[in-house]
Amino acid sequence: VIQNFTLFNDYNRDSSLGKYYDDWISILAQWDELKSKNKAKKLLHKAPIPETLRDQIWKLFANVSQNRVQDSYPALIKKETIYDEAIQLDIHRTLANNTSISDTTLPSSGLTRTILFNVCKAYTMFDGELRYCQGTTFIAAILLLHMPEEDAFNLLVKIMYQYSLRELFKEEMQSLHLKLFQLECLLEEDDKELSNHLSLQGIRAEMYASQWFLTIFSAKFPTQFSFYAFDLFLLEGIDALFILSIALLKHNRKELLEFQFDDLMDYFKNYLAKKYEIDQKLLSLIQLVANVKITTEKLQIFKNKFFNEKQKEEENELD
């Protein structure tokens, strides 16, 4: 699907990353919930999952085979919906924003607009509360590049429900605002100089990281970067979004500290993602991922702080 990543496309026993291949095979052969997850985490701090094994390993991480959405997919895609136009528009946006997932590359991958539409429509009909969530097409496209459409639908349901991604879209996106607040707190704790610089320039996490969280880094980033983001996310859940965001900010620290507001916004929008079209840049970023530590206790402290500040704001408005 993508030509720039020869190092990752040729990732097998005989490649420069081949020393990790057999470790992933052993995880597949003898899956143990705790031991295998710890081993997988250590491997993902060195390199992505081999492309030929991703389909099986992603399903293993998410436990898809144990909790499939039984027999609903064929029925769901036949239902009438008022969201067809919105889904088609989002598919167009998905293909326009990602040069690696486009009308020219879809046929060779087995992914078509119709299949992408079907998976997004099925999820829309399945989720009676949220219905269609803008950005779902980016996630569905990444899944469909690795597995048949019904498997992709089942994994999409897992991502939205078991991994709680759908919570980010609910109730005026309050959960998303909380996550972005926690991200700013984590950055301040990890790199106060960078945090202060962004704050002084008026740059808030919502200006650059909202799309990162809502699409699991599948919008604008090169596909191999997105694949690695899914590797981490399906293993570690929502925490992976914090980990990868902090690693990204630190990996681009030098440039970010040099820029003022307009250049910062331009860099986030047009240049940061493109940096990872080079495979060695992605490998360099992965080394930083291993050093980012996120704890439940930290996130809870920042969550309490978020709601305390929110309550104070509401009280001030009443006064």
Coordinates of C-alpha atoms in Angstrom, one line a residue:
V1 CA 0.0 0.0 0.0
I2 CA 2.8 2.4 0.8
Q3 CA 6.1 2.5 -1.0
N4 CA 8.3 4.6 1.3
F5 CA 8.5 2.0 4.0
T6 CA 10.6 -0.7 2.5
L7 CA 12.1 -1.5 5.9
F8 CA 8.6 -2.3 7.3
N9 CA 7.2 -3.9 4.1
D10 CA 10.0 -6.3 4.1
Y11 CA 9.9 -7.0 7.8
N12 CA 10.5 -10.7 8.1
R13 CA 13.0 -13.1 9.5
D14 CA 15.6 -12.0 6.9
S15 CA 15.2 -8.2 7.4
S16 CA 17.0 -5.8 9.7
L17 CA 14.1 -6.2 12.1
G18 CA 13.9 -9.9 11.7
K19 CA 15.2 -10.6 15.2
Y20 CA 11.8 -9.7 16.5
Y21 CA 9.7 -11.7 14.0
D22 CA 10.0 -15.0 15.8
D23 CA 9.0 -13.3 19.1
W24 CA 5.7 -12.3 17.5
I25 CA 5.2 -15.8 16.2
S26 CA 5.7 -17.2 19.7
I27 CA 3.1 -14.7 21.0
L28 CA 0.6 -15.9 18.4
A29 CA 1.4 -19.6 19.2
Q30 CA 1.2 -19.3 23.0
W31 CA -1.0 -16.4 24.0
D32 CA -1.1 -15.8 27.7
E33 CA -3.1 -12.7 28.7
L34 CA -0.5 -11.2 31.2
K35 CA 2.8 -12.6 30.1
S36 CA 2.2 -12.2 26.4
K37 CA 0.9 -8.6 26.8
N38 CA 4.1 -7.7 28.7
K39 CA 6.2 -9.3 26.1
A40 CA 4.3 -7.5 23.3
K41 CA 4.7 -4.2 25.1
K42 CA 8.5 -4.6 25.2
L43 CA 8.5 -5.6 21.5
L44 CA 6.4 -2.5 20.5
H45 CA 9.0 -0.3 22.2
K46 CA 11.5 -1.6 19.6
A47 CA 9.6 -2.0 16.4
P48 CA 6.0 -2.3 15.0
I49 CA 4.2 -5.6 14.5
P50 CA 5.3 -7.3 11.3
E51 CA 2.7 -6.5 8.6
T52 CA 2.0 -10.1 7.7
L53 CA 1.1 -10.9 11.3
R54 CA -1.0 -7.8 12.1
D55 CA -4.4 -9.2 11.2
Q56 CA -4.0 -12.1 13.7
I57 CA -2.3 -10.1 16.4
W58 CA -4.7 -7.2 16.4
K59 CA -7.6 -9.6 16.8
L60 CA -5.7 -11.4 19.6
F61 CA -5.1 -8.1 21.4
A62 CA -8.8 -7.2 21.2
N63 CA -10.1 -10.7 21.9
V64 CA -12.3 -10.4 18.8
S65 CA -12.8 -14.2 18.3
Q66 CA -14.4 -14.5 21.8
N67 CA -16.9 -11.7 21.4
R68 CA -17.9 -11.2 17.8
V69 CA -21.1 -9.3 17.0
Q70 CA -22.9 -12.4 16.0
D71 CA -24.6 -12.5 12.6
S72 CA -25.5 -8.8 12.6
Y73 CA -23.2 -7.4 9.9
P74 CA -25.1 -8.7 6.8
A75 CA -28.4 -7.4 8.2
L76 CA -27.0 -4.0 9.2
I77 CA -25.7 -3.1 5.8
K78 CA -29.1 -3.8 4.3
K79 CA -30.9 -1.3 6.6
E80 CA -32.1 2.1 5.4
T81 CA -30.3 5.0 6.9
I82 CA -30.3 8.8 6.6
Y83 CA -26.6 9.0 7.1
D84 CA -25.5 7.7 3.7
E85 CA -24.5 11.2 2.4
A86 CA -22.5 12.0 5.5
I87 CA -20.6 8.7 5.3
Q88 CA -19.9 9.2 1.6
L89 CA -18.6 12.7 2.3
D90 CA -16.4 11.4 5.1
I91 CA -15.0 8.7 2.8
H92 CA -14.2 11.3 0.2
R93 CA -12.4 13.3 2.9
T94 CA -10.5 10.2 4.1
L95 CA -9.2 9.5 0.6
A96 CA -8.3 13.1 -0.1
N97 CA -6.3 13.5 3.2
N98 CA -4.3 10.3 3.0
T99 CA -2.1 9.7 -0.1
S100 CA -1.6 6.1 1.0
I101 CA -5.3 5.3 1.1
S102 CA -6.6 6.6 -2.1
D103 CA -8.6 5.6 -5.1
T104 CA -5.4 4.6 -6.9
T105 CA -4.2 2.3 -4.1
L106 CA -7.5 0.9 -2.9
P107 CA -7.9 -1.8 -5.6
S108 CA -4.5 -3.3 -5.0
S109 CA -5.3 -3.7 -1.3
G110 CA -8.7 -5.2 -1.9
L111 CA -10.4 -2.2 -0.2
T112 CA -13.0 -0.4 -2.2
R113 CA -15.2 2.6 -1.5
T114 CA -18.2 0.2 -1.3
I115 CA -16.6 -2.0 1.4
L116 CA -15.5 1.1 3.4
F117 CA -19.1 2.5 3.1
N118 CA -20.6 -0.8 4.2
V119 CA -18.5 -1.1 7.4
C120 CA -19.2 2.5 8.4
K121 CA -22.9 2.1 7.6
A122 CA -23.0 -1.1 9.7
Y123 CA -21.5 0.6 12.7
T124 CA -23.8 3.6 12.3
M125 CA -26.8 1.2 12.4
F126 CA -25.3 -0.8 15.2
D127 CA -24.7 2.2 17.5
G128 CA -28.2 3.4 18.1
E129 CA -27.1 6.2 20.5
L130 CA -24.3 7.9 18.5
R131 CA -25.2 6.8 15.0
Y132 CA -22.5 8.1 12.7
C133 CA -19.3 9.5 14.1
Q134 CA -17.2 11.7 11.8
G135 CA -13.8 10.2 11.4
T136 CA -14.9 6.6 11.7
T137 CA -13.9 6.1 8.0
F138 CA -10.2 6.7 8.9
I139 CA -10.3 3.9 11.5
A140 CA -12.3 1.6 9.3
A141 CA -9.9 2.1 6.4
I142 CA -6.9 1.1 8.5
L143 CA -8.7 -2.0 9.7
L144 CA -9.8 -2.9 6.1
L145 CA -6.2 -2.8 4.9
H146 CA -5.6 -5.8 7.2
M147 CA -8.7 -7.9 7.3
P148 CA -12.0 -8.8 5.6
E149 CA -14.9 -6.4 6.0
E150 CA -16.9 -8.4 8.6
D151 CA -13.8 -8.8 10.8
A152 CA -13.1 -5.1 10.4
F153 CA -16.6 -4.3 11.5
N154 CA -16.3 -6.5 14.6
L155 CA -13.0 -4.9 15.5
L156 CA -14.4 -1.5 15.0
V157 CA -17.2 -2.3 17.4
K158 CA -14.6 -3.5 19.9
I159 CA -12.6 -0.3 19.5
M160 CA -15.6 1.9 20.0
Y161 CA -17.1 0.0 23.0
Q162 CA -14.5 -2.2 24.7
Y163 CA -11.7 0.4 24.2
S164 CA -14.2 3.2 24.9
L165 CA -13.3 5.4 21.9
R166 CA -17.0 6.2 21.4
E167 CA -17.0 8.0 24.8
L168 CA -14.9 10.8 23.1
F169 CA -17.9 11.6 20.8
K170 CA -20.6 11.7 23.5
E171 CA -22.1 14.5 25.6
E172 CA -20.6 17.5 23.7
M173 CA -17.3 15.6 23.7
Q174 CA -16.6 16.2 27.3
S175 CA -14.5 13.0 27.6
L176 CA -12.4 14.3 24.7
H177 CA -11.9 17.7 26.5
L178 CA -10.9 15.8 29.6
K179 CA -8.3 13.7 27.7
L180 CA -6.8 16.8 26.1
F181 CA -6.6 18.5 29.5
Q182 CA -4.9 15.4 30.9
L183 CA -2.5 15.5 27.9
E184 CA -1.5 19.1 28.7
C185 CA -0.9 18.1 32.3
L186 CA 1.2 15.2 31.3
L187 CA 3.3 17.3 29.0
E188 CA 3.8 20.0 31.7
E189 CA 5.0 17.3 34.1
D190 CA 7.2 15.6 31.5
D191 CA 8.7 18.7 29.7
K192 CA 7.9 22.0 31.5
E193 CA 9.8 24.1 29.0
L194 CA 7.9 22.8 26.0
S195 CA 4.6 23.0 27.9
N196 CA 5.2 26.6 28.9
H197 CA 6.3 27.6 25.4
L198 CA 3.1 26.2 23.8
S199 CA 1.0 27.8 26.5
L200 CA 2.6 31.2 26.0
Q201 CA 2.0 31.0 22.3
G202 CA -1.7 30.2 22.9
I203 CA -1.4 26.6 21.6
R204 CA -3.8 24.3 23.3
A205 CA -3.9 20.5 22.9
E206 CA -7.4 20.7 21.3
M207 CA -5.8 22.6 18.4
Y208 CA -3.5 19.8 17.4
A209 CA -4.4 16.6 19.2
S210 CA -8.2 16.3 18.8
Q211 CA -7.9 14.5 15.5
W212 CA -5.1 12.4 16.9
F213 CA -7.4 11.0 19.6
L214 CA -10.6 10.7 17.5
T215 CA -9.0 8.8 14.7
I216 CA -6.2 7.0 16.5
F217 CA -3.7 8.9 14.4
S218 CA -5.2 7.6 11.2
A219 CA -5.9 11.0 9.6
K220 CA -3.0 12.7 7.8
F221 CA -0.3 10.5 9.2
P222 CA 1.5 8.0 6.8
T223 CA -0.2 4.6 7.0
Q224 CA 2.8 2.9 8.6
F225 CA 2.7 5.4 11.4
S226 CA -1.1 4.8 11.8
F227 CA -0.5 1.0 11.8
Y228 CA 1.9 1.4 14.7
A229 CA -0.6 3.7 16.5
F230 CA -3.1 0.9 16.2
D231 CA -0.5 -1.7 17.4
L232 CA -0.1 0.4 20.6
F233 CA -3.8 1.3 21.0
L234 CA -5.1 -2.3 20.7
L235 CA -2.5 -3.5 23.2
E236 CA -2.7 -0.6 25.7
G237 CA -6.1 1.1 25.1
I238 CA -6.7 4.8 25.5
D239 CA -3.4 5.3 27.4
A240 CA -1.6 4.6 24.1
L241 CA -3.0 7.9 22.7
F242 CA -1.4 9.8 25.6
I243 CA 1.9 7.9 25.2
L244 CA 2.2 8.5 21.4
S245 CA 1.1 12.1 21.7
I246 CA 3.8 12.9 24.4
A247 CA 6.4 10.9 22.3
L248 CA 5.4 13.0 19.2
L249 CA 5.7 16.3 21.0
K250 CA 9.1 15.4 22.5
H251 CA 10.3 14.0 19.1
N252 CA 9.5 17.4 17.5
R253 CA 10.6 19.4 20.5
K254 CA 13.4 21.3 18.7
E255 CA 11.2 22.6 16.0
L256 CA 8.3 23.4 18.3
L257 CA 10.4 25.5 20.7
E258 CA 11.7 27.6 17.7
F259 CA 8.3 28.6 16.4
Q260 CA 5.7 31.2 17.3
F261 CA 1.9 30.8 17.0
D262 CA 1.4 30.9 13.2
D263 CA 4.4 28.8 12.4
L264 CA 3.4 26.3 15.2
M265 CA -0.1 25.9 13.8
D266 CA 1.4 25.5 10.3
Y267 CA 3.9 22.9 11.5
F268 CA 1.2 20.9 13.3
K269 CA -1.1 21.0 10.3
N270 CA 1.2 20.5 7.4
Y271 CA 4.6 19.2 8.4
L272 CA 4.6 17.1 11.6
A273 CA 2.9 14.1 10.2
K274 CA 4.9 14.1 6.9
K275 CA 8.1 13.8 8.9
Y276 CA 7.2 10.2 9.5
E277 CA 7.1 9.3 5.8
I278 CA 10.7 8.2 6.4
D279 CA 10.9 4.8 8.2
Q280 CA 14.0 5.7 10.3
K281 CA 12.0 8.7 11.7
L282 CA 9.3 6.3 12.9
L283 CA 11.9 4.0 14.5
S284 CA 13.5 7.0 16.2
L285 CA 10.1 8.0 17.6
I286 CA 9.5 4.4 18.8
Q287 CA 12.6 4.7 21.0
L288 CA 10.9 7.6 22.8
V289 CA 7.7 5.7 23.3
A290 CA 9.4 3.3 25.7
N291 CA 10.4 6.3 28.0
V292 CA 6.9 7.7 28.3
K293 CA 5.3 6.6 31.6
I294 CA 1.6 7.0 32.1
T295 CA 0.0 5.8 35.4
T296 CA -3.7 5.5 36.4
E297 CA -2.9 7.5 39.5
K298 CA -1.6 10.5 37.5
L299 CA -4.6 10.4 35.1
Q300 CA -7.0 10.3 38.1
I301 CA -5.3 13.3 39.7
F302 CA -5.6 15.3 36.4
K303 CA -9.2 14.1 36.0
N304 CA -10.1 15.5 39.5
K305 CA -8.3 18.8 38.6
F306 CA -10.3 19.0 35.4
F307 CA -13.7 18.7 37.1
N308 CA -12.7 21.0 39.9
E309 CA -11.8 23.7 37.5
K310 CA -14.9 23.0 35.5
Q311 CA -17.0 23.4 38.7
K312 CA -15.3 26.6 39.6
E313 CA -16.0 28.0 36.1
E314 CA -19.7 27.1 36.4
E315 CA -19.9 28.7 39.9
N316 CA -18.2 31.9 38.5
E317 CA -20.8 32.0 35.7
L318 CA -23.6 31.8 38.2
D319 CA -22.1 34.7 40.2

